[in-house]
Each structure stands twice: as C-alpha cells, then as structure tokens.
PDB file of C-alpha atoms in Angstrom:
ATOM      1  CA  MET A   1      26.033   9.612  10.343  1.00 46.00           C
ATOM      2  CA  SER A   2      27.342   7.356   7.548  1.00 49.00           C
ATOM      3  CA  GLU A   3      24.993   4.549   8.636  1.00 53.00           C
ATOM      4  CA  THR A   4      21.913   6.486   7.486  1.00 50.00           C
ATOM      5  CA  LEU A   5      23.147   7.183   3.936  1.00 64.00           C
ATOM      6  CA  ASN A   6      21.171   4.427   2.225  1.00 75.00           C
ATOM      7  CA  LYS A   7      18.721   3.471   4.934  1.00 87.00           C
ATOM      8  CA  LEU A   8      15.479   1.860   3.781  1.00 91.00           C
ATOM      9  CA  VAL A   9      12.448   3.531   5.320  1.00 94.00           C
ATOM     10  CA  TYR A  10       9.092   1.803   5.243  1.00 94.00           C
ATOM     11  CA  ALA A  11       5.434   2.160   6.151  1.00 96.00           C
ATOM     12  CA  ASN A  12       2.800  -0.528   6.680  1.00 96.00           C
ATOM     13  CA  SER A  13      -0.967  -0.425   6.403  1.00 96.00           C
ATOM     14  CA  LYS A  14      -2.554  -3.516   7.887  1.00 97.00           C
ATOM     15  CA  TYR A  15      -6.022  -5.041   7.776  1.00 97.00           C
ATOM     16  CA  ILE A  16      -7.191  -2.853   4.892  1.00 97.00           C
ATOM     17  CA  ARG A  17     -10.634  -3.883   3.579  1.00 96.00           C
ATOM     18  CA  LEU A  18      -9.503  -4.371  -0.025  1.00 95.00           C
ATOM     19  CA  SER A  19      -8.909  -7.340  -2.230  1.00 96.00           C
ATOM     20  CA  PRO A  20      -5.139  -8.040  -2.415  1.00 97.00           C
ATOM     21  CA  ASN A  21      -5.352  -8.652  -6.176  1.00 97.00           C
ATOM     22  CA  LYS A  22      -6.957  -5.262  -6.827  1.00 96.00           C
ATOM     23  CA  ALA A  23      -4.407  -3.496  -4.613  1.00 97.00           C
ATOM     24  CA  ARG A  24      -1.512  -5.295  -6.375  1.00 96.00           C
ATOM     25  CA  ARG A  25      -2.726  -3.967  -9.716  1.00 96.00           C
ATOM     26  CA  VAL A  26      -2.126  -0.417  -8.447  1.00 96.00           C
ATOM     27  CA  ILE A  27       1.084  -1.172  -6.494  1.00 97.00           C
ATOM     28  CA  ASN A  28       2.712  -2.624  -9.620  1.00 96.00           C
ATOM     29  CA  GLN A  29       2.321   0.737 -11.353  1.00 95.00           C
ATOM     30  CA  ILE A  30       4.368   2.684  -8.781  1.00 95.00           C
ATOM     31  CA  ARG A  31       7.109   0.186  -7.924  1.00 95.00           C
ATOM     32  CA  GLY A  32      10.560   1.610  -8.790  1.00 94.00           C
ATOM     33  CA  LYS A  33       9.286   5.136  -9.458  1.00 95.00           C
ATOM     34  CA  LYS A  34      10.390   8.388  -7.830  1.00 96.00           C
ATOM     35  CA  TYR A  35       8.166   9.778  -5.082  1.00 95.00           C
ATOM     36  CA  GLN A  36       6.767  12.721  -7.069  1.00 95.00           C
ATOM     37  CA  GLU A  37       6.015  10.541 -10.101  1.00 96.00           C
ATOM     38  CA  ALA A  38       4.297   7.882  -7.975  1.00 96.00           C
ATOM     39  CA  LEU A  39       2.194  10.546  -6.288  1.00 95.00           C
ATOM     40  CA  LEU A  40       0.978  11.819  -9.673  1.00 96.00           C
ATOM     41  CA  ILE A  41       0.145   8.300 -10.840  1.00 96.00           C
ATOM     42  CA  LEU A  42      -1.859   7.584  -7.685  1.00 96.00           C
ATOM     43  CA  GLU A  43      -3.646  10.940  -7.884  1.00 96.00           C
ATOM     44  CA  PHE A  44      -5.082  10.318 -11.348  1.00 95.00           C
ATOM     45  CA  MET A  45      -5.749   6.563 -11.370  1.00 95.00           C
ATOM     46  CA  PRO A  46      -9.491   5.885 -10.968  1.00 95.00           C
ATOM     47  CA  TYR A  47      -9.247   2.904  -8.583  1.00 95.00           C
ATOM     48  CA  ARG A  48     -10.296   2.620  -4.941  1.00 95.00           C
ATOM     49  CA  PRO A  49      -6.935   1.296  -3.587  1.00 96.00           C
ATOM     50  CA  CYS A  50      -5.135   4.438  -4.851  1.00 96.00           C
ATOM     51  CA  LYS A  51      -6.284   6.562  -1.910  1.00 96.00           C
ATOM     52  CA  ILE A  52      -5.025   4.087   0.708  1.00 96.00           C
ATOM     53  CA  ILE A  53      -1.754   3.394  -1.130  1.00 96.00           C
ATOM     54  CA  LYS A  54      -1.163   7.149  -1.490  1.00 97.00           C
ATOM     55  CA  LYS A  55      -1.673   7.570   2.259  1.00 96.00           C
ATOM     56  CA  THR A  56       0.794   4.760   2.991  1.00 97.00           C
ATOM     57  CA  LEU A  57       3.347   6.285   0.612  1.00 96.00           C
ATOM     58  CA  GLN A  58       3.011   9.682   2.284  1.00 96.00           C
ATOM     59  CA  THR A  59       3.517   8.011   5.674  1.00 96.00           C
ATOM     60  CA  ALA A  60       6.734   6.379   4.460  1.00 96.00           C
ATOM     61  CA  VAL A  61       7.991   9.724   3.136  1.00 95.00           C
ATOM     62  CA  ALA A  62       7.087  11.447   6.416  1.00 96.00           C
ATOM     63  CA  ASN A  63       9.080   8.768   8.270  1.00 95.00           C
ATOM     64  CA  ALA A  64      12.064   9.411   5.985  1.00 94.00           C
ATOM     65  CA  THR A  65      11.961  13.194   6.304  1.00 94.00           C
ATOM     66  CA  ASN A  66      11.357  13.309  10.057  1.00 95.00           C
ATOM     67  CA  ASN A  67      13.584  10.453  11.214  1.00 93.00           C
ATOM     68  CA  TYR A  68      16.453  10.575   8.710  1.00 92.00           C
ATOM     69  CA  HIS A  69      16.205  14.153   7.308  1.00 92.00           C
ATOM     70  CA  TYR A  70      15.879  12.998   3.693  1.00 92.00           C
ATOM     71  CA  THR A  71      14.520  15.403   1.098  1.00 93.00           C
ATOM     72  CA  LYS A  72      11.393  14.438  -0.833  1.00 92.00           C
ATOM     73  CA  LYS A  73      13.041  15.090  -4.211  1.00 93.00           C
ATOM     74  CA  ASN A  74      15.650  12.350  -3.688  1.00 92.00           C
ATOM     75  CA  LEU A  75      13.308   9.551  -2.603  1.00 94.00           C
ATOM     76  CA  MET A  76      12.244   6.599  -4.732  1.00 95.00           C
ATOM     77  CA  ILE A  77      10.163   3.497  -4.082  1.00 96.00           C
ATOM     78  CA  LYS A  78      12.487   0.506  -3.727  1.00 95.00           C
ATOM     79  CA  THR A  79       9.944  -2.180  -2.887  1.00 95.00           C
ATOM     80  CA  ALA A  80       6.184  -2.145  -2.642  1.00 96.00           C
ATOM     81  CA  PHE A  81       4.065  -5.207  -2.063  1.00 97.00           C
ATOM     82  CA  VAL A  82       0.650  -6.356  -0.919  1.00 97.00           C
ATOM     83  CA  ASN A  83       0.074  -9.439   1.217  1.00 97.00           C
ATOM     84  CA  ALA A  84      -3.249 -11.075   1.928  1.00 97.00           C
ATOM     85  CA  GLY A  85      -4.689 -10.526   5.385  1.00 97.00           C
ATOM     86  CA  PRO A  86      -7.349 -12.536   7.188  1.00 97.00           C
ATOM     87  CA  LYS A  87     -10.724 -12.948   5.513  1.00 97.00           C
ATOM     88  CA  LEU A  88     -13.862 -11.759   7.255  1.00 97.00           C
ATOM     89  CA  LYS A  89     -16.364 -14.611   7.069  1.00 97.00           C
ATOM     90  CA  ARG A  90     -20.051 -13.820   6.755  1.00 97.00           C
ATOM     91  CA  PHE A  91     -23.110 -15.815   5.673  1.00 97.00           C
ATOM     92  CA  GLN A  92     -25.924 -14.936   3.295  1.00 97.00           C
ATOM     93  CA  PRO A  93     -29.218 -16.741   3.869  1.00 97.00           C
ATOM     94  CA  ARG A  94     -30.451 -18.689   0.835  1.00 96.00           C
ATOM     95  CA  ALA A  95     -33.533 -20.656  -0.111  1.00 97.00           C
ATOM     96  CA  GLN A  96     -34.723 -23.649   1.927  1.00 96.00           C
ATOM     97  CA  GLY A  97     -32.692 -22.771   5.029  1.00 96.00           C
ATOM     98  CA  ARG A  98     -29.299 -22.955   3.365  1.00 96.00           C
ATOM     99  CA  ALA A  99     -26.448 -20.528   4.018  1.00 96.00           C
ATOM    100  CA  PHE A 100     -24.091 -19.138   1.402  1.00 97.00           C
ATOM    101  CA  PRO A 101     -20.602 -18.144   2.657  1.00 97.00           C
ATOM    102  CA  ILE A 102     -19.273 -14.653   1.908  1.00 97.00           C
ATOM    103  CA  ARG A 103     -15.543 -14.046   2.312  1.00 97.00           C
ATOM    104  CA  LYS A 104     -14.543 -10.411   2.631  1.00 97.00           C
ATOM    105  CA  PRO A 105     -10.800 -10.140   1.973  1.00 97.00           C
ATOM    106  CA  THR A 106      -8.325  -7.857   3.744  1.00 97.00           C
ATOM    107  CA  CYS A 107      -4.750  -7.002   2.825  1.00 97.00           C
ATOM    108  CA  HIS A 108      -1.513  -5.605   4.246  1.00 98.00           C
ATOM    109  CA  ILE A 109       0.320  -2.945   2.202  1.00 97.00           C
ATOM    110  CA  THR A 110       4.070  -2.332   2.669  1.00 97.00           C
ATOM    111  CA  ILE A 111       6.055   0.405   0.908  1.00 97.00           C
ATOM    112  CA  GLU A 112       9.832   0.819   1.309  1.00 96.00           C
ATOM    113  CA  ILE A 113      11.584   3.937   0.075  1.00 96.00           C
ATOM    114  CA  ALA A 114      15.233   4.900  -0.148  1.00 95.00           C
ATOM    115  CA  LYS A 115      17.444   7.700  -1.401  1.00 91.00           C
ATOM    116  CA  ASN A 116      18.421   7.818  -5.072  1.00 84.00           C
TER     117      ASN A 116
END
C-alpha cells in the first residue's frame, strides 16, 4: 500500500489533429495547477485545443480515482506536455500544372497527475 502514496498517473491522447504550438499555448496555462483550477481554466478559455486537453485531463483523473483510489480534491498536474506527431501531407493544385504542398500537423498530448 505504501508504494502507491505518490504514484504518478498519466493519460495520453495521440494523433490529435491540432498544431502542437497551439496546443502548447493552452497546456502551459494549466501546468502545476490543481485539478479543479485547471478544469475551470480549460472551461473558459476560448481555444479549440481546450476541449481535447480537458478530456485528456479527465481521463488521467479517472485513472487515478479508479486504479489508485485518489480523491479529486488532492490531485494536481505535475507535468503536461505536447509533442509533435506525424504530418498529414496533401497537395493543392496550382496554376500551370504545379502542386503546392499542404502539411496538416498532428500532436500527442500527455498529462501526468499526482497527489498533493
């Protein structure tokens, strides 16, 4: 039982169709915050990545409560980061038979939480 006292619990979201830079802008706002505070921040920020990051955070908390019997009040975000995923490569036709490359970025979101 003493092994699970300060266990880090995490959740991953992979291959999300977002720009990593735009997702990092939101992740930086919640890093180091308590769970309830981070949830409020994500609820009222007007950016598209907030919904996906909120879902990932709730998954991490569900892992902590179900697997390790932590309470939601005592949880805080230890680390949160966004890595770049593979880029979807498409082509846009241009004048005179040329092709213009379009790179659609993806990202991987990881959130680790622990007890206070």
